[in-house]
Amino acid sequence: LLAALAALLLPTRPVSLPSLVQAGPITHWPAFCPPQPTTKLFIDGKFVESKTTEWIDIHNPATNEVVARVPKATPSEMEAAVASCKKAFWNWSETSVLSRQQIFLRYQQLIKDNLKEISKLITFEQGKTLADAEGDVFRGLQVVEHACSVTSLILGETMPSITKDMDTYTYRLPLGVCAGIAPFNFPAMIPLWMFPMAMVCGNTFLMKPSERVPGALMFLAKLFQDAGAPDGTLNIIHGQHEAVNFICDHPDIRAISFVGSNQAGEYIYERGSRNGKRVQANMGAKNHGVVMPDANKENTLNQLVGAAFGAAGQRCMALSTAILVGEAQKWLPELVERAKNLRVNAGDQPGADLGPLISPQAKERVCHLIETGVKEGASLLLDGRNIKVKGYENGNFVGPTILANVKPNMTCYKEEIFGPVLVVLEADTLDDAIKMVNNNPYGNGTAIFTTNGATARKYSHLVDVGQVGVNVPIPVPLPMFSFTGSRASFRGDTNFYGKQGVQFYTQLKTIISQWKEEDATVTKPAVVMPTMGN
Ligand SMILES: *[C@@H]1O[C@H](CO)[C@@H](O)[C@H](O)[C@H]1NC(C)=O
Ligand SMILES: *[C@@H]1O[C@H](CO)[C@@H](O)[C@H](O)[C@H]1NC(C)=O
Ligand SMILES: *[C@@H]1O[C@H](CO)[C@@H](O)[C@H](O)[C@H]1NC(C)=O
């Protein structure tokens, strides 16, 4: 059972989903998203061409060819999108929760039916391998499935007879128009963390996908419409800073969900909160894997390599830092051997283990951080900077890279690299390792590899990180739990999906009612403040 559960966590190896995907040829590319020349806006139930004069090129990261363009929506288009959300809100929030649930039941089936096609689109725009792209859609799909259990998630509370003939009860009600700002690394999963939970609770939603990878969301929006979502309940705008500021400032937007870099997250949290909105922001990370000498070596090395280099390290939950404790330090040469064996190729090529980085700038930044490691005294045991991928010479490829003898004051340790680079530190004891992890500002995820239950228990208990894996390298919880990054990895007070997701997207209304037993008998008016005692 544990193995089955672990397989559902972000795959370090391709997940195969044969039972979920209906066989059949890829029928067509939708007309409203790449690789069509222009990406549309989705406003009031229609895929419309923007009237903007400013366009951003979308590149295939494996070739750097321009494959499509995405508009910077104009102020009036963005206004129209919010107005559409606002207009649709009343009807949608008054639609029975069972009807909303039905739409999401149809939606999850449509996502399953189209999973392969959405995945192709992700690989095309984002670069990750097809298997990883399927994992991307699949992990988002699980949130949609969870949204279908809204009927038990959205229950209020009741206290009968708080005093004679008086009851108190609460409703969980939607907020209104909510908005989501998504990053480039999970084009399907992260938007699906956002609008389904918000909308099943009765909110309407404005999405801004990453301008680098808008295709998957456009496809998902079409399927959502096909599932029966009324016009205007979901709107999509594209753009960069102006669109972000627009969302942070618009008085009709009540809540913002954000996933992405620290700099953007802090900014959105500040600006959105200052404008009185609820904001939840999941941000950067530096996830440590602590390797104890009593760990299952075979398993641990495979897990480390998969979690460090999978998705070319462009996961905020990538296990980018290893701490080898005591005798486990001797495993380093074998770790390097395994990393060498990974195949770097365009994401749609068979057998590819990791694809390119998202952009030439991303590659440059990663190479620069590797260089700082070398300059500051780390040992470069494996260098992926000069990798050549046959047939894809212009792609943004970096091969698996390992920096060892890394010290906590080095730049490559302090900054999130977001590339296929594993930095390796050493510790004499478990206590030293815990101290190191707790001194790092980020608190997204961590893992410990050990066969000793007491060691695992002690680590899980003392480490100050939101999500802990015990022999599980990427501990991303399933949607009945919440995604619980902490410290510098999170701003806000309620997390994504799970019970906390419902709390984030709803507000409580408390009703105190008195129905006197004497029925409609008229009594004297009560002039004093009710105390509710007996
Ligand atoms: C709300 O629903 C009613 C009944 O289905 C419909 O007639 C009306 O046009 C809807 N209003 C909006 C703004 O969608
Ligand atoms: C942690 O990792 C996830 C998954 O990659 C990412 O979306 C998120 O922004 C990161 N930060 C937090 C606090 O969750
Ligand atoms: C890190 O600290 C060590 C020991 O205090 C020092 O020698 C080294 O120069 C420092 N390195 C950096 C990059 O600050």
Coordinates of C-alpha atoms and ligand atoms in Angstrom, one line a residue:
L1 CA 0.0 0.0 0.0
L2 CA 2.8 2.4 0.9
A3 CA 4.4 1.8 -2.5
A4 CA 1.1 2.4 -4.2
L5 CA 0.8 5.7 -2.3
A6 CA 4.3 6.7 -3.0
A7 CA 3.6 6.1 -6.7
L8 CA 0.9 8.6 -6.6
L9 CA 3.3 11.3 -5.3
L10 CA 5.1 13.3 -7.9
P11 CA 6.7 10.7 -10.0
T12 CA 10.5 10.5 -10.1
R13 CA 10.0 7.8 -12.7
P14 CA 7.2 7.9 -15.3
V15 CA 3.8 7.0 -14.0
S16 CA 1.9 4.9 -16.4
L17 CA -1.7 5.7 -16.6
P18 CA -3.1 3.3 -19.1
S19 CA -6.4 2.7 -17.4
L20 CA -7.2 6.4 -17.3
V21 CA -6.4 7.3 -20.8
Q22 CA -8.7 6.3 -23.6
A23 CA -6.7 4.9 -26.5
G24 CA -7.0 6.6 -29.9
P25 CA -5.2 9.0 -32.1
I26 CA -4.6 12.6 -31.2
T27 CA -7.4 14.2 -33.0
H28 CA -6.6 17.9 -33.3
W29 CA -4.9 20.8 -31.7
P30 CA -7.5 23.1 -30.3
A31 CA -7.9 26.3 -32.2
F32 CA -7.6 28.7 -29.3
C33 CA -4.2 27.8 -27.9
P34 CA -0.6 27.1 -29.2
P35 CA 0.6 25.9 -31.6
Q36 CA -1.9 28.2 -33.3
P37 CA -0.2 31.5 -34.0
T38 CA -2.0 33.4 -31.3
T39 CA -3.3 32.4 -27.9
K40 CA -6.8 33.7 -27.2
L41 CA -8.3 35.3 -24.2
F42 CA -11.2 33.5 -22.5
I43 CA -13.8 36.1 -21.7
D44 CA -17.5 35.5 -20.8
G45 CA -17.5 32.1 -22.3
K46 CA -15.8 33.0 -25.5
F47 CA -12.2 32.5 -26.9
V48 CA -11.5 35.9 -28.2
E49 CA -8.5 37.4 -30.0
S50 CA -6.9 40.2 -28.0
K51 CA -6.8 43.7 -29.5
T52 CA -3.5 44.4 -27.9
T53 CA -0.4 45.7 -29.8
E54 CA 1.9 43.9 -27.4
W55 CA 2.6 40.2 -27.8
I56 CA 5.0 37.9 -26.1
D57 CA 6.6 35.0 -28.0
I58 CA 6.3 31.5 -26.8
H59 CA 9.3 29.2 -27.5
N60 CA 9.7 25.5 -27.6
P61 CA 12.4 25.1 -25.0
A62 CA 13.9 22.1 -26.8
T63 CA 14.6 24.1 -30.0
N64 CA 14.0 27.7 -29.0
E65 CA 11.8 28.2 -32.0
V66 CA 9.0 30.6 -31.7
V67 CA 5.8 28.5 -31.7
A68 CA 3.1 30.9 -30.9
R69 CA 2.4 34.3 -29.4
V70 CA 0.5 35.3 -26.3
P71 CA -1.1 38.8 -25.8
K72 CA -0.6 41.2 -23.0
A73 CA -4.3 41.8 -22.4
T74 CA -5.3 45.4 -22.6
P75 CA -6.8 47.2 -19.5
S76 CA -10.3 47.1 -21.0
E77 CA -10.0 43.4 -21.8
M78 CA -8.9 42.7 -18.2
E79 CA -11.8 44.8 -16.9
A80 CA -14.2 42.9 -19.1
A81 CA -12.9 39.6 -17.7
V82 CA -13.5 40.7 -14.1
A83 CA -16.9 42.2 -15.0
S84 CA -17.8 38.8 -16.5
C85 CA -16.8 37.0 -13.3
K86 CA -18.7 39.5 -11.2
K87 CA -21.8 39.2 -13.4
A88 CA -21.8 35.4 -13.2
F89 CA -21.2 35.2 -9.5
W90 CA -24.7 35.6 -8.2
N91 CA -26.2 32.8 -10.3
W92 CA -23.3 30.6 -9.8
S93 CA -23.2 31.0 -6.0
E94 CA -27.0 30.3 -5.9
T95 CA -26.6 27.2 -8.1
S96 CA -27.1 24.3 -5.8
V97 CA -24.0 22.6 -4.6
L98 CA -25.2 19.4 -6.1
S99 CA -25.3 21.0 -9.6
R100 CA -21.9 22.4 -9.2
Q101 CA -20.7 19.0 -8.1
Q102 CA -22.2 17.4 -11.2
I103 CA -20.2 19.8 -13.4
F104 CA -17.0 18.8 -11.7
L105 CA -17.9 15.1 -12.0
R106 CA -18.2 15.5 -15.7
Y107 CA -15.0 17.7 -15.8
Q108 CA -12.8 15.0 -14.2
Q109 CA -13.9 12.5 -16.8
L110 CA -13.2 15.0 -19.6
I111 CA -9.7 15.6 -18.2
K112 CA -9.0 11.8 -18.1
D113 CA -10.2 11.5 -21.7
N114 CA -7.9 14.2 -22.9
L115 CA -4.9 13.6 -20.6
K116 CA -2.6 12.6 -23.4
E117 CA -3.4 15.5 -25.5
I118 CA -3.0 18.0 -22.7
S119 CA 0.4 16.4 -21.8
K120 CA 1.6 16.8 -25.4
L121 CA 0.8 20.5 -25.2
I122 CA 2.7 20.8 -22.0
T123 CA 5.8 19.1 -23.4
F124 CA 5.6 21.3 -26.5
E125 CA 5.6 24.5 -24.5
Q126 CA 7.3 23.7 -21.3
G127 CA 9.9 21.1 -22.3
K128 CA 9.3 18.4 -19.6
T129 CA 9.2 14.8 -20.7
L130 CA 5.8 13.4 -21.7
A131 CA 5.7 11.1 -18.7
D132 CA 6.3 14.0 -16.4
A133 CA 3.7 16.1 -18.3
E134 CA 1.2 13.3 -17.7
G135 CA 2.1 13.4 -14.0
D136 CA 1.5 17.2 -14.1
V137 CA -2.1 16.7 -15.4
F138 CA -2.7 13.7 -13.2
R139 CA -1.8 15.6 -10.0
G140 CA -4.1 18.4 -11.0
L141 CA -6.9 15.9 -11.9
Q142 CA -6.7 14.6 -8.3
V143 CA -7.7 18.0 -7.0
V144 CA -10.6 18.1 -9.4
E145 CA -11.7 14.7 -8.1
H146 CA -11.4 16.0 -4.6
A147 CA -13.5 19.0 -5.5
C148 CA -16.3 16.6 -6.2
S149 CA -16.4 15.8 -2.5
V150 CA -17.5 19.4 -1.8
T151 CA -20.8 18.2 -0.3
S152 CA -19.0 17.0 2.8
L153 CA -16.2 19.6 2.7
I154 CA -18.4 22.6 2.8
L155 CA -20.6 21.7 5.8
G156 CA -21.0 24.3 8.5
E157 CA -21.4 23.7 12.2
T158 CA -24.4 23.7 14.5
M159 CA -24.9 24.1 18.2
P160 CA -28.5 23.5 19.1
S161 CA -30.2 24.9 22.2
I162 CA -27.4 27.3 23.3
T163 CA -30.2 28.6 25.4
K164 CA -33.8 27.9 25.5
D165 CA -35.3 27.8 21.9
M166 CA -32.1 29.3 20.5
D167 CA -29.7 27.7 18.0
T168 CA -26.4 28.8 16.5
Y169 CA -25.3 27.6 13.1
T170 CA -22.7 28.5 10.5
Y171 CA -22.7 28.4 6.7
R172 CA -19.6 28.3 4.5
L173 CA -20.2 30.8 1.7
P174 CA -18.2 31.8 -1.3
L175 CA -16.2 35.0 -1.3
G176 CA -17.1 36.3 -4.8
V177 CA -14.5 36.8 -7.6
C178 CA -11.2 35.1 -6.8
A179 CA -8.0 35.1 -8.9
G180 CA -5.1 32.8 -9.6
I181 CA -1.6 33.5 -10.8
A182 CA 0.3 30.4 -12.0
P183 CA 4.0 29.7 -12.7
F184 CA 5.6 28.0 -15.7
N185 CA 6.7 24.8 -14.1
F186 CA 3.3 23.0 -13.8
P187 CA 1.1 24.3 -16.5
A188 CA -1.8 22.0 -15.6
M189 CA -1.4 21.0 -12.0
I190 CA -1.2 24.5 -10.4
P191 CA -4.1 26.1 -12.2
L192 CA -6.1 23.0 -11.2
W193 CA -5.0 23.6 -7.5
M194 CA -6.8 26.9 -7.8
F195 CA -10.0 27.3 -9.8
P196 CA -11.7 24.0 -9.2
M197 CA -11.7 24.3 -5.4
A198 CA -12.7 27.9 -5.6
M199 CA -15.5 27.4 -8.1
V200 CA -17.0 24.3 -6.6
C201 CA -17.4 26.4 -3.4
G202 CA -19.4 28.9 -5.5
N203 CA -16.8 31.5 -6.4
T204 CA -16.2 32.7 -9.9
F205 CA -12.5 32.8 -11.1
L206 CA -10.1 34.8 -13.0
M207 CA -6.9 32.9 -14.1
K208 CA -3.6 34.3 -15.3
P209 CA -1.4 31.5 -16.5
S210 CA 2.3 31.9 -17.0
E211 CA 2.8 33.7 -20.3
R212 CA 5.3 31.0 -21.2
V213 CA 2.9 28.1 -21.0
P214 CA -0.7 29.2 -21.5
G215 CA -1.8 26.2 -23.7
A216 CA -2.7 23.6 -21.1
L217 CA -4.9 26.1 -19.2
M218 CA -6.7 27.1 -22.4
F219 CA -7.4 23.4 -23.1
L220 CA -8.6 22.9 -19.6
A221 CA -10.9 25.9 -19.9
K222 CA -12.5 24.4 -23.0
L223 CA -13.1 21.1 -21.3
F224 CA -14.6 22.9 -18.3
Q225 CA -17.0 24.7 -20.6
D226 CA -17.8 21.3 -22.2
A227 CA -18.5 20.0 -18.8
G228 CA -21.3 22.6 -18.4
A229 CA -19.6 25.5 -16.6
P230 CA -21.8 28.6 -17.3
D231 CA -20.3 31.5 -19.3
G232 CA -18.4 33.9 -17.2
T233 CA -17.7 31.6 -14.2
L234 CA -14.1 31.2 -15.4
N235 CA -12.2 33.9 -17.3
I236 CA -8.6 33.9 -18.5
I237 CA -6.3 36.8 -19.2
H238 CA -2.7 36.8 -20.3
G239 CA 0.1 39.2 -19.5
Q240 CA 3.0 40.0 -17.2
H241 CA 3.4 42.7 -14.6
E242 CA 0.5 44.9 -15.6
A243 CA -1.8 41.9 -15.3
V244 CA -0.4 41.0 -11.9
N245 CA -0.9 44.6 -10.6
F246 CA -4.4 44.7 -12.1
I247 CA -5.3 41.5 -10.1
C248 CA -3.7 42.8 -6.9
D249 CA -5.5 46.2 -7.1
H250 CA -9.0 45.4 -8.5
P251 CA -11.6 46.1 -5.9
D252 CA -13.9 43.3 -7.1
I253 CA -11.3 40.6 -6.6
R254 CA -11.6 39.1 -3.1
A255 CA -8.8 36.6 -2.9
I256 CA -5.6 35.7 -4.8
S257 CA -3.8 32.4 -5.0
F258 CA -0.2 32.5 -6.2
V259 CA 2.5 30.0 -6.8
G260 CA 5.9 31.0 -8.1
S261 CA 9.1 32.8 -7.2
N262 CA 9.8 34.4 -3.8
Q263 CA 10.3 37.8 -5.2
A264 CA 6.9 37.8 -7.0
G265 CA 5.2 36.0 -4.1
E266 CA 6.3 38.6 -1.5
Y267 CA 5.2 41.4 -3.8
I268 CA 1.8 39.9 -4.5
Y269 CA 1.2 39.1 -0.9
E270 CA 2.0 42.6 0.2
R271 CA 0.2 44.4 -2.5
G272 CA -2.9 42.2 -2.4
S273 CA -3.1 42.2 1.4
R274 CA -2.8 45.9 1.5
N275 CA -5.8 46.1 -0.7
G276 CA -7.8 43.9 1.7
K277 CA -7.7 40.7 -0.2
R278 CA -7.0 37.2 1.1
V279 CA -3.7 36.0 -0.4
Q280 CA -2.1 32.6 -0.3
A281 CA 1.4 32.5 -1.9
N282 CA 3.5 29.4 -2.3
M283 CA 7.0 30.3 -3.1
G284 CA 10.6 29.2 -3.5
A285 CA 12.2 26.3 -1.8
K286 CA 15.4 24.5 -0.9
N287 CA 14.5 21.0 -0.1
H288 CA 16.9 18.9 1.8
G289 CA 17.3 15.1 1.7
V290 CA 19.1 13.8 4.8
V291 CA 20.7 10.4 4.1
M292 CA 21.5 8.3 7.1
P293 CA 24.1 5.6 6.9
D294 CA 21.5 2.9 7.8
A295 CA 19.3 3.8 4.8
N296 CA 18.6 1.3 2.1
K297 CA 21.4 2.4 -0.2
E298 CA 20.0 1.2 -3.5
N299 CA 16.6 2.7 -3.0
T300 CA 17.9 6.0 -1.5
L301 CA 20.4 6.7 -4.3
N302 CA 17.7 6.1 -7.0
Q303 CA 15.2 8.3 -5.1
L304 CA 17.8 11.1 -4.7
V305 CA 18.7 11.1 -8.4
G306 CA 15.1 11.0 -9.5
A307 CA 14.0 13.8 -7.2
A308 CA 17.0 16.0 -7.8
F309 CA 17.1 15.8 -11.6
G310 CA 13.5 14.9 -12.6
A311 CA 11.7 17.7 -14.5
A312 CA 15.2 19.1 -15.0
G313 CA 15.0 20.3 -11.3
Q314 CA 12.3 22.8 -12.2
R315 CA 10.0 21.7 -9.4
C316 CA 9.8 23.7 -6.2
M317 CA 9.6 20.3 -4.5
A318 CA 12.8 19.1 -6.3
L319 CA 15.2 17.5 -3.7
S320 CA 18.0 19.9 -4.6
T321 CA 20.2 19.5 -1.5
A322 CA 21.5 16.2 0.0
I323 CA 23.1 16.0 3.4
L324 CA 25.1 12.8 3.8
V325 CA 25.4 11.9 7.4
G326 CA 28.5 10.0 8.6
E327 CA 29.4 6.8 6.7
A328 CA 26.8 7.7 4.0
Q329 CA 29.4 10.2 2.7
K330 CA 31.1 7.2 1.1
W331 CA 28.1 6.8 -1.3
L332 CA 29.0 9.9 -3.3
P333 CA 30.9 8.2 -6.2
E334 CA 27.9 5.9 -6.7
L335 CA 25.5 8.8 -6.7
V336 CA 27.5 10.5 -9.4
E337 CA 27.5 7.3 -11.5
R338 CA 23.7 7.0 -11.3
A339 CA 23.3 10.7 -12.3
K340 CA 25.5 10.2 -15.3
N341 CA 23.2 7.5 -16.6
L342 CA 20.2 9.8 -17.0
R343 CA 19.3 10.5 -20.6
V344 CA 18.9 14.2 -21.5
N345 CA 16.7 14.8 -24.5
A346 CA 13.7 16.7 -25.9
G347 CA 10.7 15.9 -23.7
D348 CA 8.9 14.1 -26.5
Q349 CA 11.7 11.8 -27.4
P350 CA 11.4 8.2 -26.2
G351 CA 13.5 7.4 -23.1
A352 CA 14.2 11.0 -22.1
D353 CA 14.7 11.3 -18.4
L354 CA 15.0 15.0 -18.4
G355 CA 14.3 17.8 -20.9
P356 CA 15.5 21.3 -21.4
L357 CA 15.1 24.3 -19.0
I358 CA 12.4 26.8 -19.8
S359 CA 14.5 29.5 -21.4
P360 CA 18.0 30.6 -22.4
Q361 CA 17.9 33.0 -19.4
A362 CA 17.1 30.1 -17.0
K363 CA 20.0 28.1 -18.4
E364 CA 22.4 31.1 -18.0
R365 CA 21.3 31.6 -14.4
V366 CA 21.7 27.9 -13.6
C367 CA 25.2 27.8 -15.2
H368 CA 26.1 31.0 -13.3
L369 CA 25.1 29.4 -10.0
I370 CA 27.2 26.3 -10.8
E371 CA 30.1 28.6 -11.5
T372 CA 29.8 30.4 -8.1
G373 CA 30.0 27.0 -6.5
V374 CA 33.2 26.2 -8.2
K375 CA 34.6 29.7 -7.4
E376 CA 33.6 29.4 -3.7
G377 CA 35.3 26.1 -3.2
A378 CA 32.8 23.3 -3.9
S379 CA 33.9 20.3 -5.9
L380 CA 32.2 19.9 -9.3
L381 CA 31.9 16.1 -9.5
L382 CA 29.5 16.1 -12.5
D383 CA 29.2 19.1 -14.9
G384 CA 26.2 19.2 -17.2
R385 CA 26.8 22.7 -18.6
N386 CA 28.3 21.7 -21.9
I387 CA 25.9 19.0 -22.8
K388 CA 25.0 18.6 -26.5
V389 CA 21.7 17.0 -27.5
K390 CA 21.8 15.7 -31.0
G391 CA 19.1 17.3 -33.2
Y392 CA 18.4 19.9 -30.5
E393 CA 21.5 21.9 -30.5
N394 CA 19.7 25.2 -29.8
G395 CA 17.7 23.8 -26.8
N396 CA 18.2 25.1 -23.2
F397 CA 19.7 21.8 -22.0
V398 CA 21.7 21.4 -18.8
G399 CA 22.7 17.9 -17.9
P400 CA 22.7 16.5 -14.3
T401 CA 25.2 18.4 -12.2
I402 CA 26.6 17.6 -8.8
L403 CA 28.4 20.0 -6.5
A404 CA 29.9 18.4 -3.4
N405 CA 31.8 19.7 -0.3
V406 CA 29.2 22.5 -0.3
K407 CA 29.1 24.8 2.8
P408 CA 26.1 26.7 4.1
N409 CA 27.7 30.0 3.3
M410 CA 28.0 29.3 -0.4
T411 CA 25.8 31.0 -3.0
C412 CA 24.8 27.7 -4.6
Y413 CA 23.4 26.6 -1.2
K414 CA 21.7 29.9 -0.3
E415 CA 19.8 30.4 -3.6
E416 CA 17.2 28.2 -5.1
I417 CA 18.9 27.0 -8.3
F418 CA 15.8 25.6 -10.1
G419 CA 17.8 23.4 -12.5
P420 CA 19.2 19.9 -12.6
V421 CA 21.8 20.6 -9.9
L422 CA 22.3 18.6 -6.7
V423 CA 24.3 20.3 -4.0
V424 CA 25.8 17.9 -1.5
L425 CA 26.7 18.8 2.1
E426 CA 28.1 16.6 4.9
A427 CA 27.1 16.3 8.5
D428 CA 28.6 14.1 11.3
T429 CA 25.3 13.5 13.1
L430 CA 21.6 13.6 12.7
D431 CA 21.5 16.6 15.1
D432 CA 23.9 18.5 12.9
A433 CA 21.8 17.8 9.8
I434 CA 18.6 19.0 11.6
K435 CA 20.4 22.2 12.6
M436 CA 21.4 22.8 9.0
V437 CA 17.9 22.2 7.6
N438 CA 16.4 24.5 10.2
N439 CA 18.9 27.3 9.5
N440 CA 17.9 27.4 5.9
P441 CA 15.2 30.1 5.4
Y442 CA 13.0 27.9 3.2
G443 CA 10.5 25.4 4.6
N444 CA 8.8 23.7 1.7
G445 CA 9.7 20.0 1.8
T446 CA 12.3 17.7 3.2
A447 CA 13.0 14.0 3.3
I448 CA 14.9 11.6 5.5
F449 CA 16.2 8.3 4.3
T450 CA 16.7 5.7 7.1
T451 CA 15.7 2.2 8.1
N452 CA 15.5 3.3 11.8
G453 CA 12.0 4.3 12.9
A454 CA 13.3 6.3 15.9
T455 CA 15.6 8.3 13.7
A456 CA 12.7 9.0 11.3
R457 CA 10.4 10.0 14.2
K458 CA 13.0 12.3 15.7
Y459 CA 13.7 14.0 12.4
S460 CA 10.0 14.5 11.5
H461 CA 9.4 15.9 14.9
L462 CA 12.3 18.3 15.2
V463 CA 12.6 19.6 11.6
D464 CA 10.9 22.9 11.0
V465 CA 9.6 22.2 7.5
G466 CA 6.0 22.1 6.2
Q467 CA 6.2 18.7 4.5
V468 CA 8.3 15.8 5.5
G469 CA 9.0 12.6 3.6
V470 CA 10.2 9.4 5.3
N471 CA 11.9 7.4 2.6
V472 CA 9.7 9.5 0.2
P473 CA 11.7 12.0 -1.7
I474 CA 9.0 14.5 -2.9
P475 CA 6.4 14.6 -0.2
V476 CA 3.5 16.4 -2.0
P477 CA 0.3 15.4 -0.2
L478 CA -2.8 14.1 -1.9
P479 CA -5.6 16.6 -2.1
M480 CA -7.5 15.4 1.0
F481 CA -4.6 16.9 2.9
S482 CA -3.3 20.4 2.2
F483 CA -0.1 21.5 0.6
T484 CA 1.7 22.8 3.8
G485 CA 4.9 24.7 2.9
S486 CA 6.1 26.8 5.7
R487 CA 8.4 29.7 6.7
A488 CA 9.9 31.6 3.7
S489 CA 8.2 29.1 1.4
F490 CA 4.7 30.4 2.3
R491 CA 2.8 33.6 2.9
G492 CA -0.7 33.6 4.1
D493 CA -2.5 31.5 6.7
T494 CA -4.5 28.9 4.9
N495 CA -2.8 26.5 2.4
F496 CA -3.8 25.2 -1.0
Y497 CA -6.4 22.5 -1.4
G498 CA -7.7 20.0 1.2
K499 CA -9.8 21.4 4.1
Q500 CA -7.6 24.5 4.2
G501 CA -8.4 25.1 0.5
V502 CA -12.1 25.2 1.3
Q503 CA -11.4 27.6 4.2
F504 CA -9.4 29.9 2.0
Y505 CA -12.2 30.2 -0.6
T506 CA -15.1 30.5 1.8
Q507 CA -16.2 32.8 4.6
L508 CA -18.4 31.9 7.5
K509 CA -21.8 33.3 8.2
T510 CA -23.0 32.7 11.7
I511 CA -26.8 32.6 12.4
I512 CA -28.2 32.8 15.8
S513 CA -31.9 32.1 15.8
Q514 CA -34.6 31.8 18.3
W515 CA -37.9 30.1 17.6
K516 CA -39.9 30.2 20.9
E517 CA -41.7 27.2 22.0
E518 CA -44.8 29.4 22.8
D519 CA -44.8 29.7 19.0
A520 CA -46.1 33.0 17.6
T521 CA -47.0 34.5 21.0
V522 CA -46.0 38.1 21.1
T523 CA -43.8 38.9 24.1
K524 CA -42.3 42.2 25.5
P525 CA -39.4 43.6 23.4
A526 CA -36.0 42.7 24.9
V527 CA -34.0 45.9 25.4
V528 CA -30.9 44.5 27.1
M529 CA -28.0 43.0 25.2
P530 CA -28.6 39.2 25.0
T531 CA -26.2 37.3 27.2
M532 CA -27.2 33.8 26.0
G533 CA -26.8 32.3 29.5
N534 CA -29.8 30.7 31.1
Ligands
LIG1 C1 -29.1 33.5 -14.1 O1 -29.9 32.4 -14.3 C2 -31.2 32.6 -14.8 C3 -32.0 31.3 -14.8 O2 -31.3 30.3 -15.3 C4 -31.0 33.2 -16.2 O3 -32.3 33.5 -16.7 C5 -30.2 34.5 -16.1 O4 -30.0 35.0 -17.4 C6 -28.9 34.2 -15.4 N1 -28.2 35.4 -15.2 C7 -26.9 35.6 -15.6 C8 -26.4 37.0 -15.3 O5 -26.3 34.7 -16.1
LIG2 C1 7.0 24.2 -3.0 O1 6.9 23.4 -4.1 C2 5.7 23.4 -4.8 C3 5.6 22.3 -5.8 O2 6.6 22.4 -6.7 C4 5.6 24.8 -5.4 O3 4.5 24.9 -6.2 C5 5.6 25.8 -4.3 O4 5.6 27.1 -4.8 C6 6.7 25.7 -3.3 N1 6.6 26.5 -2.1 C7 5.6 26.2 -1.2 C8 5.6 27.0 0.0 O5 4.8 25.3 -1.2
LIG3 C1 32.6 30.5 4.2 O1 33.1 30.4 5.5 C2 34.5 30.0 5.5 C3 34.9 29.7 7.0 O2 34.4 30.7 7.8 C4 35.3 31.0 4.8 O3 36.7 30.6 4.8 C5 34.8 31.2 3.4 O4 35.6 32.2 2.7 C6 33.4 31.5 3.4 N1 32.9 31.4 2.0 C7 32.1 32.3 1.4 C8 31.7 32.1 0.0 O5 31.6 33.2 2.1

